[in-house]
């Protein structure tokens, strides 16, 4: 197991290098940050000075090597716009996005699994057909539409939930949390539900399909023949087998959740990384965008390793040696 | 797609004495497994349903008790082993866990005690190094070992009846013999009654005292094992016996073709009128096409559902 994780970590480093390289190449063709920084009325000389000041006059490969060297020292450069370290800027926003994404993932995992099992047991009951139809809606409705509809219903018509912002937060160390105040939690509900909707539908359908297949397996018949209660047969003997694909997909989806959170955060004016990154792209704030992409890559690689470990715990046929 | 109601098993009646081994034999699709699973109420509803009849067990009608109460009977008083040892054990739990579960459930033993008993059961079914094998997952065991583990699980709560649904069919011939020997030995130790379901008359000859021959959802002959082999009455039983290859049967140069029963078991939705076997029967008579014969008694404990042995006063087949 240890060798396996080590190997995965090395692979992760290679992926990070590749990602950073692609970032750099893209930025060669994504507008000139110097023009933004120097201002619209700068003279040619002023522009050159800014370019030199930020080291942007060097050839791409030199800039890249410089970036990697600095990154290894934890220095991802300063934002061209706010002139503060990019990493700090992003990490400051990280708790907001993490809390949103984690809540959404937990919500979709718990509800997806629960409803999926329920629906699989009586697939032809009308309530369950309704759930399935709803999940189809969940899959096909784009996140921005779901968000706007939820705001319309719960904030505008019913007026029971706040439509934007993070509400009251509590700071513990560097972590600004919205989960510890009632106001913060009320603000979290709509964006989390919006973000969870799509994942929920996918997990529900996956769980249902898996359960229906597993319930016809011989070992389920064995479990019944042992005299076990339906609770034991379903949750011990069937669900554990269904969990194997579900966990894989749920893990992959966490990456998607972070990606979709850009849209969700924009709709709900959520002060997270997604909102920051959108502004930074408009302003060609290269260090911030690159740092964000690198951080996203780190998160996704870590999740994949965690999923692989869970996979081995769930499925005894898998041994990493 | 529903194409109508199929009676996979129709009016099948037999009895099983305490400690007796009863063989149920017939071709694939004749209703053996459905019969076995009905006894345990394992037929999924829907689409399946027990529409009538009684399953009497110790003065209790299993067809009528609420499903919740089956929990204390299944595994505890009637246990079952299946045809496919490769898929009958849950792949994500150790066999120890799956056997210990029986003791925790029916004997209310602690986890630790249950595992100890699981090791003992594995030793009883002659699995080598049982104290290590309890931690094995099904995929780490061979087919024969898995079937032994299944037997250990089934017998763990000392059931009164063991239903064995083709327990040796999926195994190698040598392993088949070992498993049968084991079952016979355990049957004597535990005095468990066994309902042995098989299409293999060799298995029947080896293990059972009485035989029920089934065809297309009906019992066609019932007798002691010796009688069935020495003096079979029903043309279908004759056919089954003739289709077994015998060693040393090929006298020099005279290679005989193995006898077969022509045709196939009819589909349950298109059962023939009259005797269900008549389209394949070499001795079919006029009446066989018209009316379903009763089970006629032809000797002590020997019944046959065939017009060759009865009066022409049988019931008229209407279905």
Coordinates of C-alpha atoms in Angstrom, one line a residue:
Chain A
X1 CA 0.0 0.0 0.0
X2 CA 2.8 2.4 1.0
X3 CA 4.6 1.8 -2.3
X4 CA 1.4 2.3 -4.2
X5 CA 0.8 5.7 -2.6
X6 CA 4.4 6.7 -3.2
X7 CA 4.0 5.8 -6.9
X8 CA 0.7 7.7 -7.1
X9 CA 2.4 10.8 -5.5
X10 CA 5.2 10.7 -8.1
X11 CA 2.5 10.4 -10.8
X12 CA 0.8 13.4 -9.2
X13 CA 3.9 15.5 -9.4
X14 CA 4.2 14.7 -13.1
X15 CA 0.6 15.6 -13.7
X16 CA 1.2 18.9 -11.9
X17 CA 4.2 19.7 -14.1
X18 CA 2.1 19.0 -17.2
X19 CA -0.7 21.1 -15.9
X20 CA 1.6 24.1 -15.2
X21 CA 3.2 23.8 -18.6
X22 CA -0.2 23.9 -20.3
X23 CA -1.2 26.9 -18.2
X24 CA 1.9 28.7 -19.3
X25 CA 1.4 28.0 -23.0
X26 CA -2.2 29.2 -22.8
X27 CA -1.2 32.4 -21.2
X28 CA 1.1 33.2 -24.1
X29 CA -2.0 33.7 -26.1
X30 CA -4.4 35.1 -23.5
X31 CA -4.0 38.8 -23.6
X32 CA -1.1 40.9 -22.3
X33 CA -1.2 41.5 -18.6
X34 CA 1.2 44.4 -18.9
X35 CA -1.4 46.5 -20.8
X36 CA -3.9 46.0 -18.0
X37 CA -1.4 46.9 -15.3
X38 CA 0.2 49.9 -16.9
X39 CA -3.1 51.5 -17.6
X40 CA -4.7 52.7 -20.8
X41 CA -2.7 55.9 -21.2
X42 CA 0.8 54.5 -20.5
X43 CA 3.6 55.4 -22.9
X44 CA 5.6 52.7 -24.7
X45 CA 8.5 53.4 -22.2
X46 CA 6.3 52.9 -19.2
X47 CA 4.9 49.7 -20.6
X48 CA 8.5 48.4 -21.1
X49 CA 9.3 49.3 -17.5
X50 CA 6.3 47.4 -16.1
X51 CA 7.2 44.4 -18.3
X52 CA 10.7 44.4 -16.9
X53 CA 9.6 45.0 -13.3
X54 CA 7.5 41.8 -13.5
X55 CA 10.1 39.8 -15.4
X56 CA 7.8 39.4 -18.3
X57 CA 10.5 40.4 -20.8
X58 CA 12.3 37.1 -20.4
X59 CA 11.6 34.2 -22.9
X60 CA 8.7 31.8 -22.0
X61 CA 10.9 28.9 -20.9
X62 CA 12.9 31.2 -18.6
X63 CA 9.7 32.5 -17.1
X64 CA 8.5 29.0 -16.7
X65 CA 11.7 27.8 -15.0
X66 CA 11.5 30.8 -12.8
X67 CA 7.9 30.0 -11.9
X68 CA 8.6 26.3 -11.1
X69 CA 11.6 27.4 -8.9
X70 CA 9.5 29.9 -7.0
X71 CA 6.5 27.5 -6.8
X72 CA 8.8 24.9 -5.1
X73 CA 9.5 27.5 -2.5
X74 CA 5.8 28.2 -2.0
X75 CA 5.9 31.4 -3.9
X76 CA 3.4 31.6 -6.7
X77 CA 4.0 35.2 -7.6
X78 CA 2.0 38.3 -6.8
X79 CA -1.4 39.2 -8.3
X80 CA -0.9 41.8 -11.0
X81 CA -4.0 43.5 -9.9
X82 CA -3.9 43.6 -6.1
X83 CA -0.2 43.2 -5.8
X84 CA -0.5 40.7 -2.9
X85 CA 0.8 37.0 -3.1
X86 CA -1.5 35.0 -5.3
X87 CA -1.4 31.9 -3.1
X88 CA -2.5 34.0 -0.1
X89 CA -5.3 35.5 -2.1
X90 CA -6.6 32.1 -3.1
X91 CA -6.2 30.4 0.3
X92 CA -8.1 33.2 1.9
X93 CA -11.0 32.3 -0.4
X94 CA -10.5 28.5 -0.1
X95 CA -12.6 27.9 3.1
X96 CA -15.7 29.4 1.5
X97 CA -15.4 27.1 -1.6
X98 CA -14.4 24.1 0.4
X99 CA -17.3 24.4 2.7
X100 CA -19.7 24.8 -0.2
X101 CA -18.3 21.9 -2.2
X102 CA -18.0 19.6 0.8
X103 CA -21.6 20.3 1.9
X104 CA -22.8 19.8 -1.6
X105 CA -20.9 16.5 -2.0
X106 CA -22.1 15.2 1.4
X107 CA -25.7 16.2 0.6
X108 CA -25.6 14.5 -2.8
X109 CA -23.9 11.4 -1.5
X110 CA -26.3 10.9 1.4
X111 CA -29.4 11.7 -0.5
X112 CA -28.3 10.0 -3.7
X113 CA -27.4 6.8 -1.9
X114 CA -30.5 6.8 0.3
X115 CA -33.0 7.6 -2.4
X116 CA -31.2 5.3 -4.8
X117 CA -31.7 2.4 -2.4
X118 CA -35.3 3.3 -1.7
X119 CA -36.2 3.5 -5.4
X120 CA -34.4 0.2 -6.2
X121 CA -36.5 -1.7 -3.7
X122 CA -39.9 -0.9 -5.3
X123 CA -39.0 0.4 -8.7
X124 CA -42.6 0.5 -9.9
X125 CA -44.2 2.4 -7.0
X126 CA -45.6 5.7 -8.1
X127 CA -43.5 7.7 -5.5
X128 CA -40.4 6.1 -6.8
X129 CA -41.3 6.8 -10.4
X130 CA -41.7 10.4 -9.3
X131 CA -38.3 10.4 -7.8
X132 CA -36.8 9.0 -11.0
X133 CA -38.5 11.6 -13.1
X134 CA -37.2 14.3 -10.7
X135 CA -33.7 13.0 -11.0
X136 CA -34.0 13.2 -14.8
X137 CA -34.9 16.8 -14.3
X138 CA -31.9 17.2 -12.0
X139 CA -29.5 15.8 -14.6
X140 CA -30.8 17.9 -17.4
X141 CA -31.2 21.3 -15.7
X142 CA -28.1 23.4 -15.9
X143 CA -26.7 24.6 -12.6
X144 CA -27.2 28.3 -13.3
X145 CA -30.9 27.7 -14.0
X146 CA -31.4 25.6 -10.9
X147 CA -29.7 28.4 -8.9
X148 CA -31.9 31.1 -10.4
X149 CA -35.0 29.1 -9.9
X150 CA -34.2 28.4 -6.2
X151 CA -33.5 32.1 -5.6
X152 CA -36.8 33.0 -7.2
X153 CA -38.8 30.5 -5.1
X154 CA -37.0 30.7 -1.7
X155 CA -35.8 34.2 -1.6
X156 CA -38.1 36.2 -3.8
X157 CA -41.5 34.5 -3.4
X158 CA -41.2 32.8 0.0
X159 CA -38.5 35.2 1.4
X160 CA -37.2 32.5 3.8
X161 CA -33.6 32.1 2.6
X162 CA -31.0 34.8 1.7
X163 CA -30.2 34.9 -2.0
X164 CA -26.5 35.9 -1.9
X165 CA -23.3 36.2 0.2
X166 CA -22.0 34.1 2.9
X167 CA -23.6 35.7 5.9
X168 CA -22.0 35.9 9.3
X169 CA -18.7 34.0 9.6
X170 CA -16.4 33.0 12.4
X171 CA -12.6 33.0 12.0
X172 CA -10.6 30.2 13.6
X173 CA -6.9 30.6 12.8
X174 CA -6.8 31.2 9.0
X175 CA -10.1 29.5 8.4
X176 CA -13.2 31.6 8.0
X177 CA -16.1 29.4 8.6
X178 CA -19.8 30.0 7.9
X179 CA -20.8 26.7 9.4
X180 CA -20.8 27.8 13.0
X181 CA -23.5 30.5 12.8
X182 CA -27.1 30.1 12.0
X183 CA -26.9 33.0 9.5
X184 CA -23.9 31.3 7.8
X185 CA -25.8 28.0 7.5
X186 CA -28.9 29.8 6.1
X187 CA -26.8 31.4 3.5
X188 CA -25.2 28.0 2.6
X189 CA -28.4 26.2 1.9
X190 CA -29.4 27.5 -1.5
X191 CA -25.9 27.4 -3.1
X192 CA -25.2 23.9 -1.6
X193 CA -28.5 22.5 -2.9
X194 CA -27.9 24.0 -6.3
X195 CA -24.4 22.5 -6.5
X196 CA -25.6 19.2 -5.2
X197 CA -28.5 18.8 -7.6
X198 CA -26.6 17.4 -10.6
X199 CA -24.4 15.1 -8.5
X200 CA -27.4 13.9 -6.6
X201 CA -29.2 12.9 -9.7
X202 CA -26.2 11.0 -11.1
X203 CA -25.5 9.2 -7.8
X204 CA -29.2 8.3 -7.3
X205 CA -29.4 6.7 -10.8
X206 CA -26.1 4.9 -10.3
X207 CA -27.1 3.5 -6.9
X208 CA -30.5 2.4 -8.2
X209 CA -29.0 0.6 -11.2
X210 CA -26.3 -1.0 -9.0
X211 CA -28.8 -2.1 -6.4
X212 CA -31.2 -3.6 -8.9
X213 CA -28.3 -5.6 -10.4
X214 CA -26.9 -6.7 -7.1
X215 CA -30.2 -7.7 -5.6
X216 CA -30.5 -10.4 -8.3
X217 CA -27.1 -11.9 -7.4
X218 CA -26.8 -15.4 -6.0
X219 CA -25.2 -14.2 -2.8
X220 CA -28.3 -12.1 -2.0
X221 CA -30.4 -15.2 -2.3
X222 CA -27.9 -16.8 0.1
X223 CA -28.3 -13.9 2.5
X224 CA -32.1 -14.3 2.4
X225 CA -31.8 -18.0 2.9
X226 CA -29.8 -17.4 6.1
X227 CA -32.8 -15.7 7.6
X228 CA -31.3 -12.2 7.7
X229 CA -33.6 -9.2 8.1
X230 CA -34.2 -7.1 5.0
X231 CA -32.2 -4.4 6.6
X232 CA -29.2 -6.6 6.9
X233 CA -29.6 -8.0 3.4
X234 CA -29.9 -4.6 1.8
X235 CA -27.5 -2.5 3.8
X236 CA -24.9 -5.1 4.7
X237 CA -24.9 -7.5 1.8
X238 CA -26.1 -5.5 -1.2
X239 CA -25.1 -1.9 -0.5
X240 CA -21.5 -2.7 0.2
X241 CA -21.2 -4.1 -3.3
X242 CA -23.0 -1.2 -4.8
X243 CA -20.7 1.3 -3.0
X244 CA -17.7 0.3 -5.1
X245 CA -18.7 2.1 -8.3
X246 CA -20.6 4.8 -6.4
X247 CA -17.6 5.9 -4.4
X248 CA -15.5 6.1 -7.6
X249 CA -18.0 8.3 -9.3
X250 CA -18.6 10.4 -6.1
X251 CA -14.8 11.0 -5.9
X252 CA -14.6 12.1 -9.5
X253 CA -17.6 14.3 -9.0
X254 CA -15.9 16.2 -6.2
X255 CA -13.6 17.7 -8.9
X256 CA -16.6 18.5 -11.0
X257 CA -18.2 20.2 -7.9
X258 CA -15.2 22.5 -7.6
X259 CA -15.4 23.3 -11.3
X260 CA -19.2 23.9 -11.2
X261 CA -18.8 26.0 -8.1
X262 CA -17.5 28.8 -10.4
X263 CA -21.0 29.1 -11.8
X264 CA -22.7 28.6 -8.5
X265 CA -20.5 31.1 -6.7
X266 CA -21.2 33.7 -9.4
X267 CA -25.0 33.3 -9.1
X268 CA -25.0 33.5 -5.3
X269 CA -22.2 36.0 -5.0
X270 CA -20.4 33.5 -2.9
X271 CA -17.0 34.9 -1.9
X272 CA -15.0 31.7 -2.8
X273 CA -12.2 30.8 -5.2
X274 CA -14.6 30.4 -8.2
X275 CA -15.7 34.0 -7.9
X276 CA -12.1 35.2 -7.6
X277 CA -11.0 33.1 -10.6
X278 CA -13.6 34.5 -12.8
X279 CA -12.6 38.1 -12.0
X280 CA -8.9 37.2 -12.4
X281 CA -9.5 35.8 -15.9
X282 CA -11.2 39.0 -17.0
X283 CA -8.2 41.0 -15.7
X284 CA -5.6 38.6 -17.2
X285 CA -4.2 38.2 -13.7
X286 CA -2.0 35.3 -14.7
X287 CA -0.4 34.4 -11.3
X288 CA -3.8 34.0 -9.6
X289 CA -5.3 31.9 -12.4
X290 CA -2.2 29.7 -12.6
X291 CA -2.2 29.2 -8.9
X292 CA -5.8 28.4 -8.9
X293 CA -5.4 25.8 -11.6
X294 CA -2.5 24.3 -9.8
X295 CA -4.4 24.1 -6.5
X296 CA -7.4 22.5 -8.3
X297 CA -5.0 20.0 -9.8
X298 CA -3.6 19.2 -6.3
X299 CA -7.1 18.8 -4.9
X300 CA -8.2 16.4 -7.7
X301 CA -5.0 14.3 -7.5
X302 CA -5.4 14.0 -3.7
X303 CA -9.1 13.0 -4.1
X304 CA -8.1 10.3 -6.6
X305 CA -5.6 8.8 -4.2
X306 CA -8.2 8.8 -1.4
X307 CA -10.7 7.1 -3.8
X308 CA -8.1 4.5 -4.7
X309 CA -7.5 3.8 -1.0
X310 CA -11.3 3.6 -0.3
X311 CA -11.6 1.3 -3.3
X312 CA -9.2 -1.2 -1.8
X313 CA -11.0 -1.0 1.5
X314 CA -14.4 -1.7 -0.1
X315 CA -13.3 -4.3 -2.6
X316 CA -11.2 -7.1 -1.1
X317 CA -10.2 -8.3 -4.6
X318 CA -8.1 -5.1 -5.0
X319 CA -4.7 -5.2 -3.4
X320 CA -2.1 -2.6 -4.1
X321 CA 1.3 -4.2 -3.8
Chain B
X1 CA -43.1 -8.4 -20.7
X2 CA -45.9 -10.4 -19.3
X3 CA -47.1 -13.3 -21.4
X4 CA -49.4 -14.7 -18.9
X5 CA -49.2 -16.8 -15.8
X6 CA -46.8 -19.7 -16.0
X7 CA -47.2 -22.4 -13.4
X8 CA -43.6 -23.5 -13.0
X9 CA -44.6 -25.9 -10.4
X10 CA -48.1 -27.3 -10.4
X11 CA -49.6 -29.5 -7.7
X12 CA -46.3 -31.0 -6.6
X13 CA -46.6 -33.0 -3.5
X14 CA -44.1 -34.9 -1.5
X15 CA -43.0 -35.5 2.0
X16 CA -39.7 -35.6 3.8
X17 CA -39.1 -37.5 6.9
X18 CA -36.9 -36.5 9.8
X19 CA -33.3 -37.3 8.9
X20 CA -34.2 -38.7 5.5
X21 CA -32.5 -37.9 2.2
X22 CA -35.0 -37.3 -0.6
X23 CA -33.8 -36.8 -4.2
X24 CA -35.7 -34.6 -6.6
X25 CA -34.6 -35.3 -10.2
X26 CA -35.6 -33.9 -13.6
X27 CA -34.3 -32.1 -16.6
X28 CA -33.4 -28.4 -16.6
X29 CA -36.5 -26.3 -16.4
X30 CA -38.8 -28.8 -14.9
X31 CA -39.4 -26.9 -11.7
X32 CA -37.0 -28.4 -9.3
X33 CA -35.3 -25.2 -8.1
X34 CA -38.6 -23.3 -8.0
X35 CA -40.0 -26.1 -5.7
X36 CA -36.9 -25.8 -3.4
X37 CA -37.0 -22.0 -3.3
X38 CA -40.8 -22.0 -2.6
X39 CA -40.2 -24.1 0.5
X40 CA -37.9 -21.3 1.8
X41 CA -40.3 -18.6 0.4
X42 CA -37.4 -17.3 -1.7
X43 CA -39.4 -16.7 -4.8
X44 CA -39.3 -13.0 -5.4
X45 CA -42.8 -11.4 -5.5
X46 CA -43.4 -10.0 -8.0
X47 CA -43.0 -11.6 -10.5
X48 CA -43.3 -14.9 -8.7
X49 CA -46.1 -16.0 -6.4
X50 CA -47.2 -19.1 -4.5
X51 CA -50.9 -19.2 -5.6
X52 CA -52.0 -22.2 -3.7
X53 CA -51.0 -25.2 -1.7
X54 CA -49.4 -25.8 1.6
X55 CA -45.8 -26.3 2.8
X56 CA -46.1 -28.1 6.1
X57 CA -43.2 -28.1 8.3
X58 CA -43.5 -29.3 11.9
X59 CA -47.2 -28.5 11.9
X60 CA -46.6 -25.1 10.5
X61 CA -47.7 -24.0 7.0
X62 CA -44.7 -22.2 5.6
X63 CA -46.8 -21.0 2.6
X64 CA -49.0 -19.0 5.0
X65 CA -46.7 -17.7 7.7
X66 CA -45.9 -14.0 7.4
X67 CA -42.6 -13.4 5.7
X68 CA -41.1 -11.8 8.9
X69 CA -41.5 -15.0 10.7
X70 CA -39.6 -16.9 8.0
X71 CA -36.5 -15.1 9.4
X72 CA -36.4 -17.5 12.3
X73 CA -36.9 -20.5 10.1
X74 CA -34.6 -19.7 7.2
X75 CA -31.0 -20.7 8.1
X76 CA -32.0 -21.8 11.5
X77 CA -34.3 -24.7 10.9
X78 CA -34.2 -25.0 7.1
X79 CA -31.0 -24.1 5.4
X80 CA -30.1 -24.1 1.8
X81 CA -27.0 -24.5 -0.4
X82 CA -26.9 -23.5 -4.1
X83 CA -25.6 -24.6 -7.4
X84 CA -22.9 -21.9 -8.0
X85 CA -20.4 -21.8 -5.2
X86 CA -18.6 -19.1 -7.3
X87 CA -21.4 -16.6 -6.9
X88 CA -23.2 -17.7 -3.8
X89 CA -20.9 -16.2 -1.3
X90 CA -20.7 -12.4 -0.9
X91 CA -17.4 -11.3 -2.5
X92 CA -16.8 -8.4 -0.1
X93 CA -16.9 -10.3 3.2
X94 CA -14.6 -12.9 4.6
X95 CA -16.1 -16.4 4.8
X96 CA -15.6 -16.1 8.6
X97 CA -17.8 -13.1 8.7
X98 CA -20.5 -14.8 6.6
X99 CA -20.5 -17.9 8.8
X100 CA -20.3 -16.0 12.1
X101 CA -23.3 -14.0 11.0
X102 CA -25.4 -17.2 11.4
X103 CA -24.4 -17.6 15.0
X104 CA -24.9 -14.0 15.8
X105 CA -28.3 -14.0 14.2
X106 CA -29.9 -17.3 15.3
X107 CA -27.9 -18.1 18.4
X108 CA -27.3 -14.5 19.7
X109 CA -23.7 -15.3 20.3
X110 CA -21.1 -12.6 20.7
X111 CA -18.9 -11.6 17.8
X112 CA -15.9 -13.4 19.3
X113 CA -17.7 -16.6 20.1
X114 CA -19.3 -16.6 16.7
X115 CA -16.0 -16.5 15.0
X116 CA -14.7 -19.3 17.1
X117 CA -17.7 -21.4 16.1
X118 CA -17.1 -20.4 12.5
X119 CA -13.6 -21.9 12.7
X120 CA -15.1 -25.0 14.2
X121 CA -17.5 -25.3 11.3
X122 CA -14.8 -24.9 8.7
X123 CA -12.9 -27.7 10.4
X124 CA -16.0 -29.9 10.3
X125 CA -16.3 -29.5 6.5
X126 CA -12.6 -30.4 6.3
X127 CA -11.2 -27.2 5.2
X128 CA -7.5 -27.2 5.9
X129 CA -6.1 -24.6 8.3
X130 CA -9.5 -23.3 9.2
X131 CA -8.1 -20.7 11.7
X132 CA -6.5 -19.0 8.8
X133 CA -9.2 -19.6 6.2
X134 CA -11.8 -17.8 8.2
X135 CA -10.1 -14.6 7.1
X136 CA -10.1 -15.6 3.4
X137 CA -12.4 -13.9 1.0
X138 CA -14.4 -16.1 -1.4
X139 CA -12.2 -15.2 -4.4
X140 CA -9.2 -16.7 -2.6
X141 CA -10.9 -20.1 -2.4
X142 CA -11.4 -22.8 -5.1
X143 CA -14.9 -23.8 -6.1
X144 CA -14.9 -26.9 -3.9
X145 CA -13.6 -25.0 -0.9
X146 CA -16.3 -22.4 -1.4
X147 CA -19.0 -25.1 -1.5
X148 CA -17.6 -26.5 1.7
X149 CA -17.8 -23.1 3.2
X150 CA -21.4 -22.8 2.0
X151 CA -22.1 -26.2 3.6
X152 CA -20.5 -25.0 6.8
X153 CA -22.7 -21.9 6.8
X154 CA -25.8 -23.9 6.1
X155 CA -25.2 -26.5 8.8
X156 CA -23.9 -24.0 11.4
X157 CA -27.3 -23.7 13.2
X158 CA -28.0 -27.4 13.0
X159 CA -31.0 -27.2 10.8
X160 CA -33.7 -29.9 10.6
X161 CA -33.7 -29.7 6.8
X162 CA -31.0 -28.9 4.3
X163 CA -32.1 -28.1 0.8
X164 CA -29.3 -28.7 -1.6
X165 CA -30.0 -27.2 -5.0
X166 CA -27.6 -28.9 -7.5
X167 CA -24.7 -28.6 -5.0
X168 CA -22.3 -30.5 -7.1
X169 CA -23.2 -29.5 -10.6
X170 CA -20.7 -26.7 -11.0
X171 CA -17.8 -28.7 -9.6
X172 CA -15.1 -31.0 -11.0
X173 CA -16.0 -34.7 -10.9
X174 CA -13.4 -35.5 -8.3
X175 CA -14.5 -32.6 -6.1
X176 CA -18.2 -33.6 -6.7
X177 CA -17.4 -37.0 -5.1
X178 CA -15.7 -35.3 -2.1
X179 CA -18.6 -32.9 -1.5
X180 CA -21.1 -35.8 -1.7
X181 CA -19.1 -37.8 0.8
X182 CA -18.9 -34.9 3.1
X183 CA -22.6 -34.3 2.8
X184 CA -23.4 -37.9 3.6
X185 CA -21.1 -37.9 6.6
X186 CA -22.4 -34.7 8.0
X187 CA -26.0 -35.9 7.3
X188 CA -25.3 -38.8 9.6
X189 CA -23.5 -36.7 12.3
X190 CA -26.2 -34.0 12.3
X191 CA -29.2 -36.2 11.4
X192 CA -30.3 -33.5 9.1
X193 CA -33.0 -34.3 6.5
X194 CA -31.7 -33.4 3.0
X195 CA -33.8 -32.4 0.0
X196 CA -31.3 -33.1 -2.8
X197 CA -32.2 -31.4 -6.0
X198 CA -30.3 -32.6 -9.0
X199 CA -30.5 -33.6 -12.6
X200 CA -27.7 -36.2 -12.0
X201 CA -29.0 -39.7 -11.3
X202 CA -25.5 -40.6 -10.1
X203 CA -25.8 -38.2 -7.2
X204 CA -29.3 -39.6 -6.4
X205 CA -28.0 -43.2 -6.4
X206 CA -25.2 -42.3 -4.1
X207 CA -27.0 -40.2 -1.5
X208 CA -30.7 -40.5 -1.4
X209 CA -33.1 -43.0 0.0
X210 CA -36.2 -41.9 -1.9
X211 CA -36.6 -40.2 -5.3
X212 CA -39.2 -37.8 -6.7
X213 CA -39.0 -37.5 -10.5
X214 CA -40.3 -34.3 -11.9
X215 CA -41.4 -33.3 -15.4
X216 CA -42.7 -30.0 -16.5
X217 CA -43.8 -28.9 -13.1
X218 CA -45.4 -32.2 -12.1
X219 CA -44.3 -35.2 -10.1
X220 CA -44.3 -38.1 -12.5
X221 CA -42.8 -40.9 -10.3
X222 CA -42.0 -41.4 -6.7
X223 CA -40.3 -44.4 -5.2
X224 CA -37.4 -45.6 -3.1
X225 CA -34.1 -45.2 -4.8
X226 CA -33.6 -48.9 -5.2
X227 CA -37.0 -49.3 -6.9
X228 CA -36.4 -46.4 -9.3
X229 CA -33.1 -47.9 -10.5
X230 CA -34.3 -51.5 -10.6
X231 CA -37.9 -51.2 -11.6
X232 CA -38.7 -47.7 -13.1
X233 CA -42.2 -47.4 -14.3
X234 CA -42.7 -44.0 -16.0
X235 CA -41.4 -43.8 -19.6
X236 CA -39.7 -40.6 -18.7
X237 CA -37.8 -42.3 -15.8
X238 CA -36.9 -45.0 -18.2
X239 CA -35.5 -42.4 -20.6
X240 CA -33.5 -40.7 -17.9
X241 CA -31.9 -43.9 -16.8
X242 CA -31.1 -45.0 -20.4
X243 CA -29.4 -41.7 -21.1
X244 CA -26.7 -42.3 -18.5
X245 CA -23.5 -43.5 -20.1
X246 CA -22.1 -46.6 -18.5
X247 CA -18.4 -47.5 -18.3
X248 CA -17.5 -50.7 -20.2
X249 CA -20.6 -50.5 -22.2
X250 CA -18.7 -50.5 -25.5
X251 CA -18.2 -54.2 -26.2
X252 CA -15.6 -54.7 -28.9
X253 CA -16.5 -52.9 -32.1
X254 CA -20.1 -52.5 -31.0
X255 CA -20.3 -48.8 -30.1
X256 CA -23.7 -48.0 -29.1
X257 CA -25.3 -44.6 -29.3
X258 CA -26.4 -43.2 -26.0
X259 CA -30.2 -43.2 -25.8
X260 CA -31.8 -39.8 -25.6
X261 CA -35.2 -38.5 -24.9
X262 CA -36.4 -36.9 -28.1
X263 CA -37.6 -33.3 -28.0
X264 CA -37.4 -30.7 -25.2
X265 CA -39.2 -29.9 -22.0
X266 CA -42.2 -27.9 -23.1
X267 CA -42.4 -24.2 -22.3
X268 CA -44.5 -23.5 -19.3
X269 CA -46.8 -21.2 -21.3
X270 CA -47.4 -23.8 -24.0
X271 CA -48.0 -27.0 -22.0
X272 CA -49.4 -29.8 -24.0
X273 CA -53.0 -31.1 -23.3
X274 CA -53.3 -34.3 -21.4
X275 CA -50.1 -35.9 -20.1
X276 CA -47.3 -33.3 -20.3
X277 CA -44.9 -36.0 -21.5
X278 CA -46.9 -37.5 -24.3
X279 CA -45.3 -35.6 -27.2
X280 CA -42.0 -37.2 -26.2
X281 CA -43.3 -40.5 -25.0
X282 CA -42.5 -43.6 -27.0
X283 CA -45.5 -45.3 -25.5
X284 CA -48.1 -42.6 -25.9
X285 CA -51.6 -43.8 -26.3
X286 CA -54.8 -42.0 -27.4
X287 CA -55.9 -41.2 -23.8
X288 CA -52.5 -39.6 -23.1
X289 CA -53.3 -36.8 -25.5
X290 CA -56.6 -36.1 -23.9
X291 CA -56.3 -36.5 -20.1
X292 CA -53.7 -35.9 -17.5
X293 CA -53.2 -39.1 -15.5
X294 CA -53.3 -39.2 -11.7
X295 CA -50.5 -40.5 -9.6
X296 CA -51.3 -44.2 -9.5
X297 CA -49.9 -46.4 -6.8
X298 CA -48.0 -49.4 -8.2
X299 CA -46.4 -50.7 -5.1
X300 CA -45.5 -49.8 -1.5
X301 CA -44.4 -46.2 -1.6
X302 CA -44.2 -46.3 -5.4
X303 CA -46.4 -43.9 -7.5
X304 CA -46.5 -43.2 -11.2
X305 CA -48.3 -40.6 -13.2
X306 CA -48.9 -42.6 -16.3
X307 CA -51.9 -44.2 -18.0
X308 CA -50.0 -47.4 -18.5
X309 CA -50.5 -48.2 -14.9
X310 CA -53.9 -46.8 -14.1
X311 CA -57.6 -47.0 -14.8
X312 CA -59.0 -44.6 -17.3
X313 CA -60.7 -42.6 -14.6
X314 CA -58.3 -39.8 -14.2
X315 CA -59.1 -36.2 -14.0
X316 CA -59.6 -34.2 -17.2
X317 CA -56.9 -31.7 -17.9
X318 CA -58.5 -28.4 -18.3
X319 CA -55.6 -25.9 -18.1

